[in-house]
């Protein structure tokens, strides 16, 4: 049986105390506690604590929430060493951390990850390429039939550099479809950052085994 809402609430509250500061230079603005509860409630419907879960970028500490809920096969890939240190210490090394700058995908370098994850979750940078690279790295790590969540922008925020959300979602979904993923659920406007960003949860499933192709990327200036 999936963990109760009360357990999820407790796990989110514990993880919030561990968070590092917002880092605009990394495109990282934390979402609020209500958003995390929705994110976790969604994840636990798809995978149980024995599953392999990958977090592609994790300033919101989804990994720690899962750890507190008893998930023991969680991996995080991120380039923020402060964040990775917090996760390693707080989980006593149970959450596996992989330090990697995902812009290396432009040089066809990829993080060393298994390809049999049951689930991935990512709240990527909202540049055209950031969205595709983070989602693509998650998708590549999934087993066939595995599922994933991509947090994608849904509303334009005044003063933000984020492009037209509809166009970004169209482009992300066309990239995912081209790489063998099927969208199976959308929770509109389910994620709110303290900064004012509003985003939706897109849940997908991997339908094939073909390698993810990143050939449609625009270039580093489209990452953030
Ligand atoms: C991109 S941020 C969250 C963005 C969110 N969409 C927002 O609007 O605030 C998520 C995580 O990605 C990580 N990240 C950002 N750029 C990265 C890169 N080039 N390689 C690896 N991780 C990166 C950050 O450290 C952070 O933990």
mmCIF file of N, CA, C and O in Angstrom, residues 15-56:
data_model
loop_
_atom_site.group_PDB
_atom_site.id
_atom_site.type_symbol
_atom_site.label_atom_id
_atom_site.label_comp_id
_atom_site.label_asym_id
_atom_site.label_seq_id
_atom_site.Cartn_x
_atom_site.Cartn_y
_atom_site.Cartn_z
ATOM 1 N N UNK A 15 12.437 17.034 4.882
ATOM 2 C CA UNK A 15 13.384 17.344 3.797
ATOM 3 C C UNK A 15 13.534 18.854 3.601
ATOM 4 O O UNK A 15 14.611 19.340 3.259
ATOM 5 N N UNK A 16 12.457 19.607 3.851
ATOM 6 C CA UNK A 16 12.523 21.064 3.640
ATOM 7 C C UNK A 16 13.593 21.703 4.539
ATOM 8 O O UNK A 16 14.213 22.685 4.178
ATOM 9 N N UNK A 17 13.794 21.091 5.708
ATOM 10 C CA UNK A 17 14.781 21.654 6.646
ATOM 11 C C UNK A 17 16.219 21.476 6.136
ATOM 12 O O UNK A 17 17.142 22.115 6.620
ATOM 13 N N UNK A 18 16.387 20.563 5.198
ATOM 14 C CA UNK A 18 17.736 20.272 4.692
ATOM 15 C C UNK A 18 18.097 21.076 3.439
ATOM 16 O O UNK A 18 19.228 21.026 2.972
ATOM 17 N N UNK A 19 17.131 21.798 2.908
ATOM 18 C CA UNK A 19 17.351 22.427 1.598
ATOM 19 C C UNK A 19 18.475 23.466 1.611
ATOM 20 O O UNK A 19 18.646 24.194 2.583
ATOM 21 N N UNK A 20 19.193 23.524 0.517
ATOM 22 C CA UNK A 20 20.170 24.594 0.299
ATOM 23 C C UNK A 20 19.388 25.822 -0.195
ATOM 24 O O UNK A 20 18.195 25.726 -0.461
ATOM 25 N N UNK A 21 20.071 26.948 -0.366
ATOM 26 C CA UNK A 21 19.365 28.156 -0.811
ATOM 27 C C UNK A 21 18.980 28.039 -2.287
ATOM 28 O O UNK A 21 19.559 27.217 -3.010
ATOM 29 N N UNK A 22 18.010 28.861 -2.722
ATOM 30 C CA UNK A 22 17.728 28.980 -4.160
ATOM 31 C C UNK A 22 19.009 29.399 -4.880
ATOM 32 O O UNK A 22 19.780 30.198 -4.345
ATOM 33 N N UNK A 23 19.226 28.866 -6.068
ATOM 34 C CA UNK A 23 20.437 29.238 -6.815
ATOM 35 C C UNK A 23 20.066 29.677 -8.225
ATOM 36 O O UNK A 23 20.091 28.865 -9.173
ATOM 37 N N UNK A 24 19.715 30.953 -8.396
ATOM 38 C CA UNK A 24 19.306 31.444 -9.716
ATOM 39 C C UNK A 24 20.368 31.176 -10.784
ATOM 40 O O UNK A 24 20.042 30.931 -11.942
ATOM 41 N N UNK A 25 21.646 31.172 -10.358
ATOM 42 C CA UNK A 25 22.723 30.928 -11.327
ATOM 43 C C UNK A 25 22.659 29.507 -11.897
ATOM 44 O O UNK A 25 23.232 29.216 -12.943
ATOM 45 N N UNK A 26 21.971 28.607 -11.216
ATOM 46 C CA UNK A 26 21.773 27.227 -11.702
ATOM 47 C C UNK A 26 20.351 27.041 -12.226
ATOM 48 O O UNK A 26 19.927 25.914 -12.455
ATOM 49 N N UNK A 27 19.602 28.134 -12.336
ATOM 50 C CA UNK A 27 18.194 28.025 -12.728
ATOM 51 C C UNK A 27 17.389 27.288 -11.676
ATOM 52 O O UNK A 27 16.377 26.656 -11.986
ATOM 53 N N UNK A 28 17.821 27.369 -10.398
ATOM 54 C CA UNK A 28 17.182 26.540 -9.361
ATOM 55 C C UNK A 28 16.403 27.381 -8.360
ATOM 56 O O UNK A 28 16.989 28.115 -7.565
ATOM 57 N N UNK A 29 15.088 27.263 -8.427
ATOM 58 C CA UNK A 29 14.194 27.919 -7.469
ATOM 59 C C UNK A 29 13.309 26.827 -6.866
ATOM 60 O O UNK A 29 12.608 26.123 -7.586
ATOM 61 N N UNK A 30 13.319 26.716 -5.533
ATOM 62 C CA UNK A 30 12.593 25.616 -4.903
ATOM 63 C C UNK A 30 11.086 25.745 -5.035
ATOM 64 O O UNK A 30 10.543 26.839 -4.968
ATOM 65 N N UNK A 31 10.416 24.596 -5.146
ATOM 66 C CA UNK A 31 8.952 24.600 -5.090
ATOM 67 C C UNK A 31 8.512 24.506 -3.623
ATOM 68 O O UNK A 31 9.287 24.105 -2.750
ATOM 69 N N UNK A 32 7.245 24.853 -3.381
ATOM 70 C CA UNK A 32 6.763 24.894 -1.995
ATOM 71 C C UNK A 32 6.357 23.490 -1.507
ATOM 72 O O UNK A 32 6.361 22.519 -2.274
ATOM 73 N N UNK A 33 5.995 23.437 -0.228
ATOM 74 C CA UNK A 33 5.705 22.141 0.401
ATOM 75 C C UNK A 33 4.475 21.471 -0.221
ATOM 76 O O UNK A 33 4.463 20.249 -0.424
ATOM 77 N N UNK A 34 3.459 22.263 -0.552
ATOM 78 C CA UNK A 34 2.247 21.669 -1.140
ATOM 79 C C UNK A 34 2.589 21.002 -2.479
ATOM 80 O O UNK A 34 2.085 19.918 -2.804
ATOM 81 N N UNK A 35 3.460 21.648 -3.255
ATOM 82 C CA UNK A 35 3.885 21.066 -4.542
ATOM 83 C C UNK A 35 4.620 19.753 -4.312
ATOM 84 O O UNK A 35 4.421 18.778 -5.044
ATOM 85 N N UNK A 36 5.472 19.729 -3.283
ATOM 86 C CA UNK A 36 6.225 18.498 -2.999
ATOM 87 C C UNK A 36 5.290 17.367 -2.583
ATOM 88 O O UNK A 36 5.488 16.214 -2.971
ATOM 89 N N UNK A 37 4.255 17.709 -1.823
ATOM 90 C CA UNK A 37 3.312 16.657 -1.400
ATOM 91 C C UNK A 37 2.618 16.065 -2.629
ATOM 92 O O UNK A 37 2.446 14.849 -2.743
ATOM 93 N N UNK A 38 2.252 16.940 -3.596
ATOM 94 C CA UNK A 38 1.602 16.435 -4.823
ATOM 95 C C UNK A 38 2.585 15.589 -5.639
ATOM 96 O O UNK A 38 2.230 14.542 -6.181
ATOM 97 N N UNK A 39 3.820 16.061 -5.707
ATOM 98 C CA UNK A 39 4.837 15.315 -6.469
ATOM 99 C C UNK A 39 5.037 13.927 -5.872
ATOM 100 O O UNK A 39 5.062 12.919 -6.581
ATOM 101 N N UNK A 40 5.167 13.876 -4.551
ATOM 102 C CA UNK A 40 5.385 12.586 -3.883
ATOM 103 C C UNK A 40 4.168 11.675 -3.997
ATOM 104 O O UNK A 40 4.307 10.475 -4.241
ATOM 105 N N UNK A 41 2.978 12.276 -3.844
ATOM 106 C CA UNK A 41 1.752 11.465 -3.943
ATOM 107 C C UNK A 41 1.664 10.833 -5.327
ATOM 108 O O UNK A 41 1.183 9.708 -5.486
ATOM 109 N N UNK A 42 2.154 11.540 -6.322
ATOM 110 C CA UNK A 42 2.151 11.001 -7.689
ATOM 111 C C UNK A 42 3.194 9.880 -7.815
ATOM 112 O O UNK A 42 2.883 8.792 -8.303
ATOM 113 N N UNK A 43 4.398 10.114 -7.333
ATOM 114 C CA UNK A 43 5.462 9.108 -7.464
ATOM 115 C C UNK A 43 5.057 7.784 -6.800
ATOM 116 O O UNK A 43 5.224 6.710 -7.385
ATOM 117 N N UNK A 44 4.517 7.868 -5.587
ATOM 118 C CA UNK A 44 4.238 6.620 -4.855
ATOM 119 C C UNK A 44 3.086 5.818 -5.473
ATOM 120 O O UNK A 44 2.907 4.649 -5.140
ATOM 121 N N UNK A 45 2.330 6.440 -6.382
ATOM 122 C CA UNK A 45 1.301 5.671 -7.110
ATOM 123 C C UNK A 45 1.937 4.795 -8.184
ATOM 124 O O UNK A 45 1.372 3.803 -8.612
ATOM 125 N N UNK A 46 3.125 5.190 -8.642
ATOM 126 C CA UNK A 46 3.767 4.449 -9.744
ATOM 127 C C UNK A 46 4.809 3.449 -9.261
ATOM 128 O O UNK A 46 5.011 2.419 -9.896
ATOM 129 N N UNK A 47 5.515 3.790 -8.179
ATOM 130 C CA UNK A 47 6.599 2.897 -7.735
ATOM 131 C C UNK A 47 6.613 2.732 -6.218
ATOM 132 O O UNK A 47 6.320 3.668 -5.484
ATOM 133 N N UNK A 48 6.999 1.522 -5.786
ATOM 134 C CA UNK A 48 7.050 1.248 -4.345
ATOM 135 C C UNK A 48 8.503 1.327 -3.857
ATOM 136 O O UNK A 48 9.427 1.507 -4.648
ATOM 137 N N UNK A 49 8.713 1.200 -2.549
ATOM 138 C CA UNK A 49 10.053 1.413 -1.985
ATOM 139 C C UNK A 49 11.144 0.463 -2.508
ATOM 140 O O UNK A 49 12.332 0.733 -2.330
ATOM 141 N N UNK A 50 10.749 -0.649 -3.144
ATOM 142 C CA UNK A 50 11.796 -1.548 -3.659
ATOM 143 C C UNK A 50 12.279 -1.111 -5.050
ATOM 144 O O UNK A 50 13.171 -1.723 -5.626
ATOM 145 N N UNK A 51 11.702 -0.057 -5.592
ATOM 146 C CA UNK A 51 12.002 0.350 -6.975
ATOM 147 C C UNK A 51 13.257 1.210 -7.075
ATOM 148 O O UNK A 51 13.658 1.858 -6.114
ATOM 149 N N UNK A 52 13.831 1.192 -8.266
ATOM 150 C CA UNK A 52 14.990 2.058 -8.547
ATOM 151 C C UNK A 52 14.483 3.393 -9.064
ATOM 152 O O UNK A 52 13.783 3.435 -10.088
ATOM 153 N N UNK A 53 14.859 4.460 -8.374
ATOM 154 C CA UNK A 53 14.368 5.792 -8.744
ATOM 155 C C UNK A 53 15.551 6.714 -9.001
ATOM 156 O O UNK A 53 16.507 6.754 -8.216
ATOM 157 N N UNK A 54 15.472 7.461 -10.099
ATOM 158 C CA UNK A 54 16.526 8.421 -10.459
ATOM 159 C C UNK A 54 15.963 9.841 -10.394
ATOM 160 O O UNK A 54 14.902 10.118 -10.965
ATOM 161 N N UNK A 55 16.687 10.742 -9.708
ATOM 162 C CA UNK A 55 16.328 12.164 -9.717
ATOM 163 C C UNK A 55 17.338 12.876 -10.603
ATOM 164 O O UNK A 55 18.545 12.870 -10.301
ATOM 165 N N UNK A 56 16.863 13.471 -11.679
ATOM 166 C CA UNK A 56 17.763 14.207 -12.585
ATOM 167 C C UNK A 56 17.684 15.679 -12.176
ATOM 168 O O UNK A 56 16.745 16.382 -12.513
#
